[in-house]
JSON list of C-alpha atoms in Angstrom, two decimals:
[
{"chain": "I", "resi": 682, "resn": "MET", "atom": "CA", "xyz": [0.17, 0.07, 0.61]},
{"chain": "I", "resi": 683, "resn": "LYS", "atom": "CA", "xyz": [1.47, 3.74, -0.78]},
{"chain": "I", "resi": 684, "resn": "PRO", "atom": "CA", "xyz": [2.22, 5.96, 2.10]},
{"chain": "I", "resi": 685, "resn": "ILE", "atom": "CA", "xyz": [-0.53, 8.50, 3.25]},
{"chain": "I", "resi": 686, "resn": "PRO", "atom": "CA", "xyz": [0.78, 11.61, 2.89]},
{"chain": "I", "resi": 687, "resn": "LEU", "atom": "CA", "xyz": [1.21, 13.66, 6.38]},
{"chain": "I", "resi": 688, "resn": "THR", "atom": "CA", "xyz": [-0.65, 16.80, 5.99]},
{"chain": "I", "resi": 689, "resn": "ALA", "atom": "CA", "xyz": [-3.17, 19.27, 7.54]},
{"chain": "I", "resi": 690, "resn": "GLU", "atom": "CA", "xyz": [-6.41, 17.04, 7.19]},
{"chain": "I", "resi": 691, "resn": "THR", "atom": "CA", "xyz": [-4.52, 13.75, 7.55]},
{"chain": "I", "resi": 692, "resn": "GLU", "atom": "CA", "xyz": [-3.01, 14.68, 10.45]},
{"chain": "I", "resi": 693, "resn": "ALA", "atom": "CA", "xyz": [-6.13, 15.65, 12.38]},
{"chain": "I", "resi": 694, "resn": "ILE", "atom": "CA", "xyz": [-7.38, 12.08, 11.04]},
{"chain": "I", "resi": 695, "resn": "ALA", "atom": "CA", "xyz": [-4.68, 10.44, 12.62]},
{"chain": "I", "resi": 696, "resn": "ARG", "atom": "CA", "xyz": [-5.21, 12.69, 15.98]},
{"chain": "I", "resi": 697, "resn": "ARG", "atom": "CA", "xyz": [-8.69, 11.40, 16.18]},
{"chain": "I", "resi": 698, "resn": "VAL", "atom": "CA", "xyz": [-8.28, 7.78, 14.80]},
{"chain": "I", "resi": 699, "resn": "ILE", "atom": "CA", "xyz": [-5.31, 7.03, 16.43]},
{"chain": "I", "resi": 700, "resn": "TRP", "atom": "CA", "xyz": [-5.20, 10.02, 19.44]},
{"chain": "I", "resi": 701, "resn": "PHE", "atom": "CA", "xyz": [-3.12, 7.36, 21.02]},
{"chain": "I", "resi": 702, "resn": "GLU", "atom": "CA", "xyz": [0.44, 8.13, 19.31]},
{"chain": "I", "resi": 703, "resn": "PRO", "atom": "CA", "xyz": [1.94, 10.87, 16.80]},
{"chain": "I", "resi": 704, "resn": "PRO", "atom": "CA", "xyz": [0.15, 11.27, 13.93]},
{"chain": "I", "resi": 705, "resn": "ALA", "atom": "CA", "xyz": [3.09, 10.80, 12.21]},
{"chain": "I", "resi": 706, "resn": "GLU", "atom": "CA", "xyz": [3.78, 7.42, 13.81]},
{"chain": "I", "resi": 707, "resn": "ALA", "atom": "CA", "xyz": [0.04, 6.92, 13.23]},
{"chain": "I", "resi": 708, "resn": "LEU", "atom": "CA", "xyz": [0.45, 6.90, 8.98]},
{"chain": "I", "resi": 709, "resn": "ALA", "atom": "CA", "xyz": [4.25, 5.80, 8.64]},
{"chain": "I", "resi": 710, "resn": "ASP", "atom": "CA", "xyz": [2.20, 2.06, 8.95]},
{"chain": "I", "resi": 711, "resn": "PRO", "atom": "CA", "xyz": [-0.85, 2.77, 6.58]},
{"chain": "I", "resi": 712, "resn": "ILE", "atom": "CA", "xyz": [-2.56, -0.55, 6.63]},
{"chain": "I", "resi": 713, "resn": "ARG", "atom": "CA", "xyz": [-2.33, -0.64, 9.87]},
{"chain": "I", "resi": 714, "resn": "PHE", "atom": "CA", "xyz": [-3.64, 2.96, 9.97]},
{"chain": "I", "resi": 715, "resn": "MET", "atom": "CA", "xyz": [-6.27, 2.54, 7.23]},
{"chain": "I", "resi": 716, "resn": "ALA", "atom": "CA", "xyz": [-7.40, -0.68, 9.96]},
{"chain": "I", "resi": 717, "resn": "TYR", "atom": "CA", "xyz": [-8.37, 1.95, 12.61]},
{"chain": "I", "resi": 718, "resn": "ALA", "atom": "CA", "xyz": [-9.79, 4.30, 10.74]},
{"chain": "I", "resi": 719, "resn": "MET", "atom": "CA", "xyz": [-12.76, 1.22, 8.45]},
{"chain": "I", "resi": 720, "resn": "ALA", "atom": "CA", "xyz": [-13.27, 1.34, 12.10]},
{"chain": "I", "resi": 721, "resn": "SER", "atom": "CA", "xyz": [-13.52, 4.47, 13.79]},
{"chain": "I", "resi": 722, "resn": "ALA", "atom": "CA", "xyz": [-13.52, 7.73, 10.85]},
{"chain": "I", "resi": 723, "resn": "THR", "atom": "CA", "xyz": [-16.42, 9.66, 10.37]},
{"chain": "I", "resi": 724, "resn": "HIS", "atom": "CA", "xyz": [-17.82, 9.64, 6.86]},
{"chain": "I", "resi": 725, "resn": "GLU", "atom": "CA", "xyz": [-15.99, 13.19, 6.62]},
{"chain": "I", "resi": 726, "resn": "ASP", "atom": "CA", "xyz": [-12.78, 11.71, 7.36]},
{"chain": "I", "resi": 727, "resn": "MET", "atom": "CA", "xyz": [-13.07, 8.81, 5.11]},
{"chain": "I", "resi": 728, "resn": "LYS", "atom": "CA", "xyz": [-14.21, 11.54, 1.55]},
{"chain": "I", "resi": 729, "resn": "ALA", "atom": "CA", "xyz": [-10.61, 13.18, 2.62]},
{"chain": "I", "resi": 730, "resn": "LEU", "atom": "CA", "xyz": [-8.86, 9.88, 2.73]},
{"chain": "I", "resi": 731, "resn": "ARG", "atom": "CA", "xyz": [-10.06, 8.68, -0.26]},
{"chain": "I", "resi": 732, "resn": "ARG", "atom": "CA", "xyz": [-8.39, 11.26, -2.11]},
{"chain": "I", "resi": 733, "resn": "HIS", "atom": "CA", "xyz": [-5.20, 9.89, -1.22]},
{"chain": "I", "resi": 734, "resn": "VAL", "atom": "CA", "xyz": [-6.48, 5.71, -0.80]},
{"chain": "I", "resi": 735, "resn": "SER", "atom": "CA", "xyz": [-7.45, 4.02, -4.02]},
{"chain": "I", "resi": 736, "resn": "ASP", "atom": "CA", "xyz": [-10.17, 1.00, -3.70]},
{"chain": "I", "resi": 737, "resn": "GLN", "atom": "CA", "xyz": [-6.83, -1.01, -4.12]},
{"chain": "I", "resi": 738, "resn": "ASP", "atom": "CA", "xyz": [-5.44, 0.09, -1.55]},
{"chain": "I", "resi": 739, "resn": "LEU", "atom": "CA", "xyz": [-8.18, -0.49, 0.89]},
{"chain": "I", "resi": 740, "resn": "ARG", "atom": "CA", "xyz": [-8.48, -3.77, -0.36]},
{"chain": "I", "resi": 741, "resn": "GLU", "atom": "CA", "xyz": [-5.02, -4.32, 0.98]},
{"chain": "I", "resi": 742, "resn": "ALA", "atom": "CA", "xyz": [-4.95, -2.95, 4.59]},
{"chain": "I", "resi": 743, "resn": "LEU", "atom": "CA", "xyz": [-7.92, -5.67, 4.57]},
{"chain": "I", "resi": 744, "resn": "ALA", "atom": "CA", "xyz": [-6.65, -8.14, 3.43]},
{"chain": "I", "resi": 745, "resn": "HIS", "atom": "CA", "xyz": [-3.11, -7.27, 6.05]},
{"chain": "I", "resi": 746, "resn": "ALA", "atom": "CA", "xyz": [-4.79, -5.60, 8.25]},
{"chain": "I", "resi": 747, "resn": "PRO", "atom": "CA", "xyz": [-3.61, -6.76, 11.85]},
{"chain": "I", "resi": 748, "resn": "PRO", "atom": "CA", "xyz": [-6.34, -8.50, 14.36]},
{"chain": "I", "resi": 749, "resn": "GLY", "atom": "CA", "xyz": [-8.46, -7.18, 16.91]},
{"chain": "I", "resi": 750, "resn": "ILE", "atom": "CA", "xyz": [-8.18, -3.72, 15.09]},
{"chain": "I", "resi": 751, "resn": "ILE", "atom": "CA", "xyz": [-11.30, -3.96, 12.91]},
{"chain": "I", "resi": 752, "resn": "ASP", "atom": "CA", "xyz": [-14.87, -4.40, 14.78]},
{"chain": "I", "resi": 753, "resn": "PRO", "atom": "CA", "xyz": [-17.59, -7.24, 12.90]},
{"chain": "I", "resi": 754, "resn": "ARG", "atom": "CA", "xyz": [-19.91, -4.76, 11.82]},
{"chain": "I", "resi": 755, "resn": "SER", "atom": "CA", "xyz": [-16.61, -2.70, 10.42]},
{"chain": "I", "resi": 756, "resn": "TRP", "atom": "CA", "xyz": [-15.59, -5.69, 8.88]},
{"chain": "I", "resi": 757, "resn": "ALA", "atom": "CA", "xyz": [-18.71, -7.12, 6.62]},
{"chain": "I", "resi": 758, "resn": "TYR", "atom": "CA", "xyz": [-19.02, -3.63, 5.66]},
{"chain": "I", "resi": 759, "resn": "TRP", "atom": "CA", "xyz": [-15.88, -2.59, 4.69]},
{"chain": "I", "resi": 760, "resn": "ASN", "atom": "CA", "xyz": [-15.82, -6.03, 2.78]},
{"chain": "I", "resi": 761, "resn": "SER", "atom": "CA", "xyz": [-18.46, -5.71, 1.76]},
{"chain": "I", "resi": 762, "resn": "LYS", "atom": "CA", "xyz": [-18.32, -2.05, 0.16]},
{"chain": "I", "resi": 763, "resn": "MET", "atom": "CA", "xyz": [-14.65, -3.31, -1.79]},
{"chain": "I", "resi": 764, "resn": "GLY", "atom": "CA", "xyz": [-16.38, -6.50, -3.62]},
{"chain": "I", "resi": 765, "resn": "ARG", "atom": "CA", "xyz": [-15.03, -9.11, -0.75]},
{"chain": "I", "resi": 766, "resn": "TYR", "atom": "CA", "xyz": [-18.33, -11.24, -0.98]},
{"chain": "I", "resi": 767, "resn": "PRO", "atom": "CA", "xyz": [-18.90, -13.50, 1.41]},
{"chain": "I", "resi": 768, "resn": "THR", "atom": "CA", "xyz": [-17.06, -12.22, 3.72]},
{"chain": "I", "resi": 769, "resn": "PRO", "atom": "CA", "xyz": [-13.82, -13.44, 4.40]},
{"chain": "I", "resi": 770, "resn": "PRO", "atom": "CA", "xyz": [-12.91, -14.50, 8.39]},
{"chain": "I", "resi": 771, "resn": "GLU", "atom": "CA", "xyz": [-11.50, -11.53, 10.70]},
{"chain": "I", "resi": 772, "resn": "PRO", "atom": "CA", "xyz": [-8.20, -11.47, 11.81]},
{"chain": "I", "resi": 773, "resn": "VAL", "atom": "CA", "xyz": [-7.20, -13.49, 14.45]},
{"chain": "I", "resi": 774, "resn": "ARG", "atom": "CA", "xyz": [-4.23, -13.07, 17.03]},
{"chain": "I", "resi": 775, "resn": "LYS", "atom": "CA", "xyz": [-1.89, -16.33, 16.75]},
{"chain": "I", "resi": 776, "resn": "PHE", "atom": "CA", "xyz": [-0.05, -17.30, 19.87]},
{"chain": "I", "resi": 777, "resn": "ARG", "atom": "CA", "xyz": [3.09, -19.19, 19.52]}
]
């Protein structure tokens, strides 16, 4: 997935979506960032992010989403929006 640029707009979104770390750090891992965005960004936030993120990027973020970030309802919604039907199983944590 291509990087998401740090702009005033993406910084503000990052502060809301991943409030517990600096925006530059949050945006450094675009797959993880988009997983958090798919779970908790507003419609307006997603409209802004979609200027930087393609459908293919969203599919990649879903395919490689870290476990435990996207809630089941958001998982079903975004997979449906991206044409991944039936919805694949949610990512699971693996303990070694």
